[in-house]
PDB file of C-alpha atoms in Angstrom:
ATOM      1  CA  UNK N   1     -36.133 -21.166  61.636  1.00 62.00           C
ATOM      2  CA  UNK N   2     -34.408 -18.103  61.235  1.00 70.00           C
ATOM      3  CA  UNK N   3     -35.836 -15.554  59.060  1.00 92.00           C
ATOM      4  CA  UNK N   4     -37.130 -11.841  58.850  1.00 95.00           C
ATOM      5  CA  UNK N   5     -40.386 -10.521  59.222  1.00 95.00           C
ATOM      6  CA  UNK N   6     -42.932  -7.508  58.739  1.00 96.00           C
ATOM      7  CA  UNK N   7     -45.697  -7.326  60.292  1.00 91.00           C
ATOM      8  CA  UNK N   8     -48.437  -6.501  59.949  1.00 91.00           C
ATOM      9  CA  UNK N   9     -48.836  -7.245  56.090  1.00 92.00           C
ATOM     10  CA  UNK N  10     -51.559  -5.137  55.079  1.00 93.00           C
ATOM     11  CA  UNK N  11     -52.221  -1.423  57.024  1.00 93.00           C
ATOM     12  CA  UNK N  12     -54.417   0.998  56.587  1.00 93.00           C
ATOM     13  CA  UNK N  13     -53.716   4.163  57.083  1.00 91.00           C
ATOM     14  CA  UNK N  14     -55.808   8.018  57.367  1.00 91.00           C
ATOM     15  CA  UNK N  15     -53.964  10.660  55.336  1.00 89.00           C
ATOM     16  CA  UNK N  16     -51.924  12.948  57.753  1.00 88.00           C
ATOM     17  CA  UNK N  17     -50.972  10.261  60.413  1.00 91.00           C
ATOM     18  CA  UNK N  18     -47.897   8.552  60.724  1.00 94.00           C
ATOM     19  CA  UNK N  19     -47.504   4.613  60.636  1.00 95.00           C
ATOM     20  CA  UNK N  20     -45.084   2.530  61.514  1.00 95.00           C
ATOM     21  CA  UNK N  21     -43.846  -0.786  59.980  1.00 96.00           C
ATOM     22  CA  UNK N  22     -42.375  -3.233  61.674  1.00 96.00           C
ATOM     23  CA  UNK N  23     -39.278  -5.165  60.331  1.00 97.00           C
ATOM     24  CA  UNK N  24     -37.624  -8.033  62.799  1.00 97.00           C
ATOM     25  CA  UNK N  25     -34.752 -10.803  61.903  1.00 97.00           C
ATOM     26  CA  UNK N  26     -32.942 -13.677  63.655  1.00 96.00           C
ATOM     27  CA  UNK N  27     -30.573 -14.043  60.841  1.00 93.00           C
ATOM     28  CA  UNK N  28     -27.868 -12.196  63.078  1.00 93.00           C
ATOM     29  CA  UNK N  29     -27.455  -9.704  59.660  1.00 92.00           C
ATOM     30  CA  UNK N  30     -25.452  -6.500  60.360  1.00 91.00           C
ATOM     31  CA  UNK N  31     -27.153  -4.770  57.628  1.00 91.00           C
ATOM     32  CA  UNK N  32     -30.984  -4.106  57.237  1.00 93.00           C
ATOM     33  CA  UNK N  33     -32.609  -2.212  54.358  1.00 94.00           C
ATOM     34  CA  UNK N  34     -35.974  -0.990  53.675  1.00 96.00           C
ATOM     35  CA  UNK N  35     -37.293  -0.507  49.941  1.00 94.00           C
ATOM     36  CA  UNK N  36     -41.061   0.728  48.450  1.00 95.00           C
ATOM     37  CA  UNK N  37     -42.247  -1.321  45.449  1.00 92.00           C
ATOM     38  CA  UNK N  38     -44.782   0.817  43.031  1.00 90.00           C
ATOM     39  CA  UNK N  39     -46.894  -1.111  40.189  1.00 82.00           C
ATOM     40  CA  UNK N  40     -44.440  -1.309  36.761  1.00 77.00           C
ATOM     41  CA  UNK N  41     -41.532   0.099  39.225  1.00 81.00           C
ATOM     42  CA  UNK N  42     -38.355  -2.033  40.923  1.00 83.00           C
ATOM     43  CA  UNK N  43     -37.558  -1.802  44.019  1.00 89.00           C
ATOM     44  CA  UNK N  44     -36.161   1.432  45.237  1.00 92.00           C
ATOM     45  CA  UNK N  45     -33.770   2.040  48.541  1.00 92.00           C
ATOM     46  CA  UNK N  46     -35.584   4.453  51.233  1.00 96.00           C
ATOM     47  CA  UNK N  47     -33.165   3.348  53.968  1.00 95.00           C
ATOM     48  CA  UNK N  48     -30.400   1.615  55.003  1.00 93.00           C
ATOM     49  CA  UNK N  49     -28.156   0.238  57.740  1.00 93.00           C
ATOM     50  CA  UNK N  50     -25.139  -1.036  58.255  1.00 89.00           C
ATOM     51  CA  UNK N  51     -24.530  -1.137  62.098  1.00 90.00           C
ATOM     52  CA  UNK N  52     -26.647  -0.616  65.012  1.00 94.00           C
ATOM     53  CA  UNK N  53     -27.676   3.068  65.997  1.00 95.00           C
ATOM     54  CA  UNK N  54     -26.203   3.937  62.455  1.00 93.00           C
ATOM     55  CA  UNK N  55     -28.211   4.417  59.113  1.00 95.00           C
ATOM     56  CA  UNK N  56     -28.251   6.151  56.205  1.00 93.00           C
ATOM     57  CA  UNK N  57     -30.699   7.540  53.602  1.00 94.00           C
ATOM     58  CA  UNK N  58     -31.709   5.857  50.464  1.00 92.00           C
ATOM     59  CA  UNK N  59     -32.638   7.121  46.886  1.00 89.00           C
ATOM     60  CA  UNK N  60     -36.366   8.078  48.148  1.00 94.00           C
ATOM     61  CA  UNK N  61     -35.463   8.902  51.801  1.00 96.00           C
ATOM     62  CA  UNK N  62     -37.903  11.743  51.700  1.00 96.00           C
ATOM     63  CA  UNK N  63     -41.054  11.445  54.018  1.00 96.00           C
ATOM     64  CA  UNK N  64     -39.776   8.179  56.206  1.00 97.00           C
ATOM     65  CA  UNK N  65     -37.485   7.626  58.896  1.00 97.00           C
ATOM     66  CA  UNK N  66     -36.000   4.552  60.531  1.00 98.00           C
ATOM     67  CA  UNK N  67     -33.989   3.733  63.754  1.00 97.00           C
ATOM     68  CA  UNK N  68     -32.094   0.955  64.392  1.00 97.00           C
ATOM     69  CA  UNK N  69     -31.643   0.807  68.349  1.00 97.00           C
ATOM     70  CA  UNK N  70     -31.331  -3.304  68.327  1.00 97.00           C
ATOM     71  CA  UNK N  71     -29.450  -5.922  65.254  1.00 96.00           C
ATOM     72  CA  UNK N  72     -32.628  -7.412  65.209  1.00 97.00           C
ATOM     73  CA  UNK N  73     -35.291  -4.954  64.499  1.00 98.00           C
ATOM     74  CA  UNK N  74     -35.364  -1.637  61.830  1.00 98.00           C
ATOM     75  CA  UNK N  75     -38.553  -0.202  62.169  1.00 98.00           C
ATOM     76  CA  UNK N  76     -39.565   2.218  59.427  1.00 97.00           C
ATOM     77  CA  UNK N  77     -41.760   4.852  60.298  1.00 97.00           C
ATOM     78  CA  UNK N  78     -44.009   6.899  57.013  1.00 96.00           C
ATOM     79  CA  UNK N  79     -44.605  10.298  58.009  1.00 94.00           C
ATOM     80  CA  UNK N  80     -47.600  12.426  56.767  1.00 89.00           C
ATOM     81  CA  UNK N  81     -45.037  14.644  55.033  1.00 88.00           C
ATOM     82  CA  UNK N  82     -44.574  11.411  52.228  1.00 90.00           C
ATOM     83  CA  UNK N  83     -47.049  12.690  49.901  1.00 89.00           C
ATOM     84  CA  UNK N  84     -47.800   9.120  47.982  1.00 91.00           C
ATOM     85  CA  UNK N  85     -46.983   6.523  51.137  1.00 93.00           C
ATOM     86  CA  UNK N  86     -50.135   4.020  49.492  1.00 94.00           C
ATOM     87  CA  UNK N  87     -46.759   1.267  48.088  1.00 94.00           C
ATOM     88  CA  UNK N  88     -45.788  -2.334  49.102  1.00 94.00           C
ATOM     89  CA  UNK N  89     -42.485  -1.814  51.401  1.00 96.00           C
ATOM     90  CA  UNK N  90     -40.381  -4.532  51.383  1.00 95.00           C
ATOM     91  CA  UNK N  91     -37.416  -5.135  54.610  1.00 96.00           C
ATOM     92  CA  UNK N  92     -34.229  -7.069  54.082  1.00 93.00           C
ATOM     93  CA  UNK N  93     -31.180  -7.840  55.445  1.00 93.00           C
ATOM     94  CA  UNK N  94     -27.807  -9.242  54.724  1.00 89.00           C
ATOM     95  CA  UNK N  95     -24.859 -10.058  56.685  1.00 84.00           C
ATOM     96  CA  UNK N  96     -22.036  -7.555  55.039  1.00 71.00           C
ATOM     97  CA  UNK N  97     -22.122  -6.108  51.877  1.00 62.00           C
ATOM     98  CA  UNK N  98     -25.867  -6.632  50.074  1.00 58.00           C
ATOM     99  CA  UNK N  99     -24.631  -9.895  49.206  1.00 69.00           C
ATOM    100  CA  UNK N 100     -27.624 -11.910  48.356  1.00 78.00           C
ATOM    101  CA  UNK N 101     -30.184  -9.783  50.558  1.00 85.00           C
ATOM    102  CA  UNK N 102     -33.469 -11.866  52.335  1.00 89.00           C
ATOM    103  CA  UNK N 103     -36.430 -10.189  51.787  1.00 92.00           C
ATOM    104  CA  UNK N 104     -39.143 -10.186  54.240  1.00 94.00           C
ATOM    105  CA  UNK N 105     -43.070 -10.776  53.554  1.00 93.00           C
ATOM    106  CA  UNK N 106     -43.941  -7.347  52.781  1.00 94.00           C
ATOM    107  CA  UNK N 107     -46.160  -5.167  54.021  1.00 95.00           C
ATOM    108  CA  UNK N 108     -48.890  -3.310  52.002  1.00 94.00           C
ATOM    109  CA  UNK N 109     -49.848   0.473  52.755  1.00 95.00           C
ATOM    110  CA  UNK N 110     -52.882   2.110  52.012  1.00 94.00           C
ATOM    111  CA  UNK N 111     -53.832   5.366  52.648  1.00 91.00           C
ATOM    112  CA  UNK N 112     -57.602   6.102  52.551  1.00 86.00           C
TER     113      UNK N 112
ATOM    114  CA  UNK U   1     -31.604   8.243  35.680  1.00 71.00           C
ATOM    115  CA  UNK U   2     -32.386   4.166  35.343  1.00 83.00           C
ATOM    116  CA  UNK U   3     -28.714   2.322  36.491  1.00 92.00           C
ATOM    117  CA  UNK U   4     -30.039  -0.988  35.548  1.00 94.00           C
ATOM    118  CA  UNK U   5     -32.501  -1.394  33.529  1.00 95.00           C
ATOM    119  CA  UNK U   6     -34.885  -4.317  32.344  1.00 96.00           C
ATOM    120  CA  UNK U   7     -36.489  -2.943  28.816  1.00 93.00           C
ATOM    121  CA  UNK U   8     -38.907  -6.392  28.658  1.00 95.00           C
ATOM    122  CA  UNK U   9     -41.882  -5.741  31.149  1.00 94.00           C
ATOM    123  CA  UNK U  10     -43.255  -8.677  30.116  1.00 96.00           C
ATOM    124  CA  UNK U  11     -42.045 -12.361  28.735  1.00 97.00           C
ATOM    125  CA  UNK U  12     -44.424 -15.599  27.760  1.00 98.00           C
ATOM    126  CA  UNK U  13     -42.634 -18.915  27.199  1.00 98.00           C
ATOM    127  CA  UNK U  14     -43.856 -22.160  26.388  1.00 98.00           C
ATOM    128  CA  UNK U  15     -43.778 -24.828  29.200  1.00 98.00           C
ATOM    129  CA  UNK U  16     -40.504 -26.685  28.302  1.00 97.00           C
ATOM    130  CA  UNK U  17     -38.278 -23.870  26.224  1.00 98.00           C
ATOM    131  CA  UNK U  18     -35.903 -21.358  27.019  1.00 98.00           C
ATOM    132  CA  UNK U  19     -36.855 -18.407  28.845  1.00 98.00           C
ATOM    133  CA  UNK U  20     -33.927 -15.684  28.144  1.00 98.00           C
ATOM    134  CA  UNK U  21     -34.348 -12.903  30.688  1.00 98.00           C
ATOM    135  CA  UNK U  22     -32.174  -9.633  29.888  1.00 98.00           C
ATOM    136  CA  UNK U  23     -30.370  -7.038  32.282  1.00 98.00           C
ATOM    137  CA  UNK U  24     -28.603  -3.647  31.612  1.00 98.00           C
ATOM    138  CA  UNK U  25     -26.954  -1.525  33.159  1.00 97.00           C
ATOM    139  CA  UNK U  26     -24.970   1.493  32.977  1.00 96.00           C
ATOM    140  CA  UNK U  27     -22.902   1.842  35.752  1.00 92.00           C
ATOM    141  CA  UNK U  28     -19.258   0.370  35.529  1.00 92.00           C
ATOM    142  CA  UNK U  29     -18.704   0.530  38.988  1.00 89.00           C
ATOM    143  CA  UNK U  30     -21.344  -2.293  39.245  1.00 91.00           C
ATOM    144  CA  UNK U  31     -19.440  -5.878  40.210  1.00 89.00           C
ATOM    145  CA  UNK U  32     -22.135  -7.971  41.542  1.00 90.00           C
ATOM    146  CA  UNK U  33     -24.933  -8.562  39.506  1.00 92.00           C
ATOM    147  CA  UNK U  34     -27.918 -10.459  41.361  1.00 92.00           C
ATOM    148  CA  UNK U  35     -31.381 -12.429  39.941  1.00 95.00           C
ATOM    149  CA  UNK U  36     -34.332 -12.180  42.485  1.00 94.00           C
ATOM    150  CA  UNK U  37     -37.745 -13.917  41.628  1.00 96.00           C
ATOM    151  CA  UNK U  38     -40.749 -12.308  42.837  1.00 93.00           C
ATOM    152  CA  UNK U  39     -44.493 -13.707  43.205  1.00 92.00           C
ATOM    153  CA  UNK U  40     -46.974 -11.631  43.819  1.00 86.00           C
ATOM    154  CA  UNK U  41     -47.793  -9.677  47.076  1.00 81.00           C
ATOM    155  CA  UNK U  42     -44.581 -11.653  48.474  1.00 87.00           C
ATOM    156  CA  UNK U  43     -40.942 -10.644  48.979  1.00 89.00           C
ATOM    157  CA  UNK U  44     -38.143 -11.275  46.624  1.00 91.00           C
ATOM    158  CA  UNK U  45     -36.462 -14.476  46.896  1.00 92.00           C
ATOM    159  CA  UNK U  46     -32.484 -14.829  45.561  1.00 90.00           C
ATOM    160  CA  UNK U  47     -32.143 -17.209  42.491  1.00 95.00           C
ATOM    161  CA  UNK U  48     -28.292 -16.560  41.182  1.00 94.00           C
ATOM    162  CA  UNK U  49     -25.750 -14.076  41.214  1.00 92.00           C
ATOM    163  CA  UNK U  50     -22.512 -13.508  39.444  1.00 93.00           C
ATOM    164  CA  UNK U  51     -19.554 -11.720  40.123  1.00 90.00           C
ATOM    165  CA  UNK U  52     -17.804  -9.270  37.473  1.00 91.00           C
ATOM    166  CA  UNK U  53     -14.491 -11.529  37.654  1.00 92.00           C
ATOM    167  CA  UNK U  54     -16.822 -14.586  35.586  1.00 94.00           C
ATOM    168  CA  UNK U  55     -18.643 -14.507  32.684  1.00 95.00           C
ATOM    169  CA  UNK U  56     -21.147 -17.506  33.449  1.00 97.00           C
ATOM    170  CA  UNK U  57     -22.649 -19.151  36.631  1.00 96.00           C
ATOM    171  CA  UNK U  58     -24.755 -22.178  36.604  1.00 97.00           C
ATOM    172  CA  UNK U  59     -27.318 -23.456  39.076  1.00 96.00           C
ATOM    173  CA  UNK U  60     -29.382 -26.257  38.096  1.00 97.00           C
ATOM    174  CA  UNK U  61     -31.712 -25.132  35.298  1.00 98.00           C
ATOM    175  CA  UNK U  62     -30.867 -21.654  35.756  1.00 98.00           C
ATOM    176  CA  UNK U  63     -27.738 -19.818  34.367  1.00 98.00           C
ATOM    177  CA  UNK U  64     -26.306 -16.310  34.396  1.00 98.00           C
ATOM    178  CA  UNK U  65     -24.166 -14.959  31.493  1.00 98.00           C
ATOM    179  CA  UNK U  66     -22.403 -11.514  32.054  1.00 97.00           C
ATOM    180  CA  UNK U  67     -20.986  -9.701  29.367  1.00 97.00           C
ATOM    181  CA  UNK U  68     -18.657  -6.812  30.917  1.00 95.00           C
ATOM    182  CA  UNK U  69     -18.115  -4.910  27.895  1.00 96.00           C
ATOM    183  CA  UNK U  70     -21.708  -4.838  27.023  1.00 97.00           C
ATOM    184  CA  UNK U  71     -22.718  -4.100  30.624  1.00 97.00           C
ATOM    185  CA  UNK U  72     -25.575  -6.357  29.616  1.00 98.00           C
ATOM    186  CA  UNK U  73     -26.576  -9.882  31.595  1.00 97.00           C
ATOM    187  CA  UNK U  74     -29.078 -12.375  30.810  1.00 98.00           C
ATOM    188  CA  UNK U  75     -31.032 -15.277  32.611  1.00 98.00           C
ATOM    189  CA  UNK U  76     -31.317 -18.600  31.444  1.00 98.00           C
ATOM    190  CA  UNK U  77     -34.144 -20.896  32.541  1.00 98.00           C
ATOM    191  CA  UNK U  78     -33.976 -24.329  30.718  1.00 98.00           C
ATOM    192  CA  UNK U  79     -36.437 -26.347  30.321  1.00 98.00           C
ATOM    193  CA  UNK U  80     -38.989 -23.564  31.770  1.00 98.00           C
ATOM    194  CA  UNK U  81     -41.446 -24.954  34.661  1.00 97.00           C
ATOM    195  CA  UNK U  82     -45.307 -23.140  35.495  1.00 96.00           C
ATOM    196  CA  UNK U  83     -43.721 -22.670  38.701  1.00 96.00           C
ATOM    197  CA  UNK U  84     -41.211 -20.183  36.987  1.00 97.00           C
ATOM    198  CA  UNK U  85     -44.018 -17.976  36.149  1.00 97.00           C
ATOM    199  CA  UNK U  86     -43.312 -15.072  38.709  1.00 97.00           C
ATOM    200  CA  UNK U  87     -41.620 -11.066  37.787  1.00 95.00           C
ATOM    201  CA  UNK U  88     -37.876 -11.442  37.791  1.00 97.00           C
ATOM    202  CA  UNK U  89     -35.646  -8.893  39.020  1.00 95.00           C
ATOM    203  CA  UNK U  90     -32.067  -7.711  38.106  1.00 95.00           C
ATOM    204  CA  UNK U  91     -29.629  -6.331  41.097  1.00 92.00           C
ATOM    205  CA  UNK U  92     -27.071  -5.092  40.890  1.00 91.00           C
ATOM    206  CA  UNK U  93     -24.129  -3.789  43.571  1.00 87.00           C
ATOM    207  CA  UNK U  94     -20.721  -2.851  44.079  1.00 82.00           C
ATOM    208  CA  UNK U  95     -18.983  -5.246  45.878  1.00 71.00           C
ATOM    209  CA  UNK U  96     -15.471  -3.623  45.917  1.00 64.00           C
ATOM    210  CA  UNK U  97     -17.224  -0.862  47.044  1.00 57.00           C
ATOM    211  CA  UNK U  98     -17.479  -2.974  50.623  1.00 53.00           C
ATOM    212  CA  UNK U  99     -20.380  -0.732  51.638  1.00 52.00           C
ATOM    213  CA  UNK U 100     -23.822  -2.497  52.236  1.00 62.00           C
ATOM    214  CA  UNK U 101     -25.163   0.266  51.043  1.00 71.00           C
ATOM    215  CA  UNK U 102     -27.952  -1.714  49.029  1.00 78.00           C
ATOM    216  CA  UNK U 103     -28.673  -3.381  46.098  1.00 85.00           C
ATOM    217  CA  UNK U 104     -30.050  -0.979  42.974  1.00 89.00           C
ATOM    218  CA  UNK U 105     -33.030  -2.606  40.885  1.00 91.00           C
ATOM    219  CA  UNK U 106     -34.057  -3.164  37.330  1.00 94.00           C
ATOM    220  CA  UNK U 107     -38.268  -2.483  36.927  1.00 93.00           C
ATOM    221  CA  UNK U 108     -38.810  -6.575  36.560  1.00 95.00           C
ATOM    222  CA  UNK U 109     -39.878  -8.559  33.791  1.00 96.00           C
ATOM    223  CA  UNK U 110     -43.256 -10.727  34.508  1.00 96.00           C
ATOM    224  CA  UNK U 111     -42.054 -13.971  33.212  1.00 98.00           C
ATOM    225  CA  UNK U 112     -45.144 -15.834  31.897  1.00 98.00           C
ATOM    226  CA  UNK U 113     -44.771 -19.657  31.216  1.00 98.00           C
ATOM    227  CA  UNK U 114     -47.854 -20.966  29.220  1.00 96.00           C
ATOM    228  CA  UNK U 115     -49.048 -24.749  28.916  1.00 91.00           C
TER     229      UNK U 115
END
């Protein structure tokens, strides 16, 4: 079944550390996004990209950063300089434009 | 500054009626406009889109109506189902553009259907 996938779905992380989410798809997509979801907020665009080894920053870039070494898998990385990181982050992926996007799982962050 | 905007946070319809779901936005570079239904601790899942060249698109109980000059769109669930109780999101791109530089998102309306 082809799909995309986070993992893990809830983490836990100390304040100062980095953490890294992972994001995965066999859809064969050329473009993969990441987006944070706050309570009463939509979804807003940290990162995206359009090709492999290519990305670009978002409207909240600030405090993350991706790679994208592989089609298949856009890691996102939250660095201790993202001073509120605690958000459900939400990968997708679509295969041009962001033409009816597939959303993975989620995964929800918490920083205690 | 909001680009598309959702000013209902919150909508409860009876099991059976009309649930009208309502989109703005201000950007006029915006030509693909995109309903995503959300349940809780889950990730989006596409329902409908339209494209700025049509005014209506239909998919089984649920239709989209665009109205260009208003840069306003609205959702359509008839009759509405408990199952349709989930936050609704407006998206919104530009096409033309030919970028997939990401969808931008309205705030979500939690769509409540009661018994």
């Amino acid at each position: 079944d082809g799909g995309i996938t986070q993992s893990p779905k809830y983490l836990f992380r100390k304040e100062g550390q980095n953490v890294t989410l992972s994001c995965e798809q066999n859809l064969n997509h050329d473009a993969m996004y990441w987006y944070r979801q706050d309570p009463g907020q939509g979804l807003r665009l940290i990162y995206y990209s359009q090709i492999v080894n290519d990305f670009q920053k978002g409207d909240i870039a600030e405090g993350y950063s991706v790679s994208r070494e592989k089609k298949e898998s856009f890691p996102l990385t939250v660095t201790s300089a993202q001073k509120n990181p605690t958000a459900f982050y939400l990968c997708a992926s679509s295969r041009g434009t962001a033409l009816q996007a597939f959303f993975g799982q989620g995964t929800r962050l918490t920083v205690v | 500054d909001q680009q598309v905007k959702q000013n209902s946070p919150s909508l409860s319809v009876q099991e059976g009626r009309i649930s009208i779901l309502n989109c703005d936005y201000t950007n006029s570079m915006f030509d693909y406009f995109l309903w995503y239904k959300k349940y809780p601790a889950e990730g989006p899942t596409f329902l409908i889109s339209i494209s700025s060249i049509k005014d209506k698109n239909e998919d089984g109980r649920f239709t989209v109506f665009l109205n260009k000059s208003a840069k306003h769109l609205s959702l359509h669930i008839v009759p509405s189902q408990p199952g349709d109780s989930a936050v609704y999101f407006c998206a919104a791109n530009m096409y033309s553009g030919g970028g997939a530089d990401g969808l931008t998102f309205g705030k979500g309306t939690h769509l409540i259907i009661q018994p």
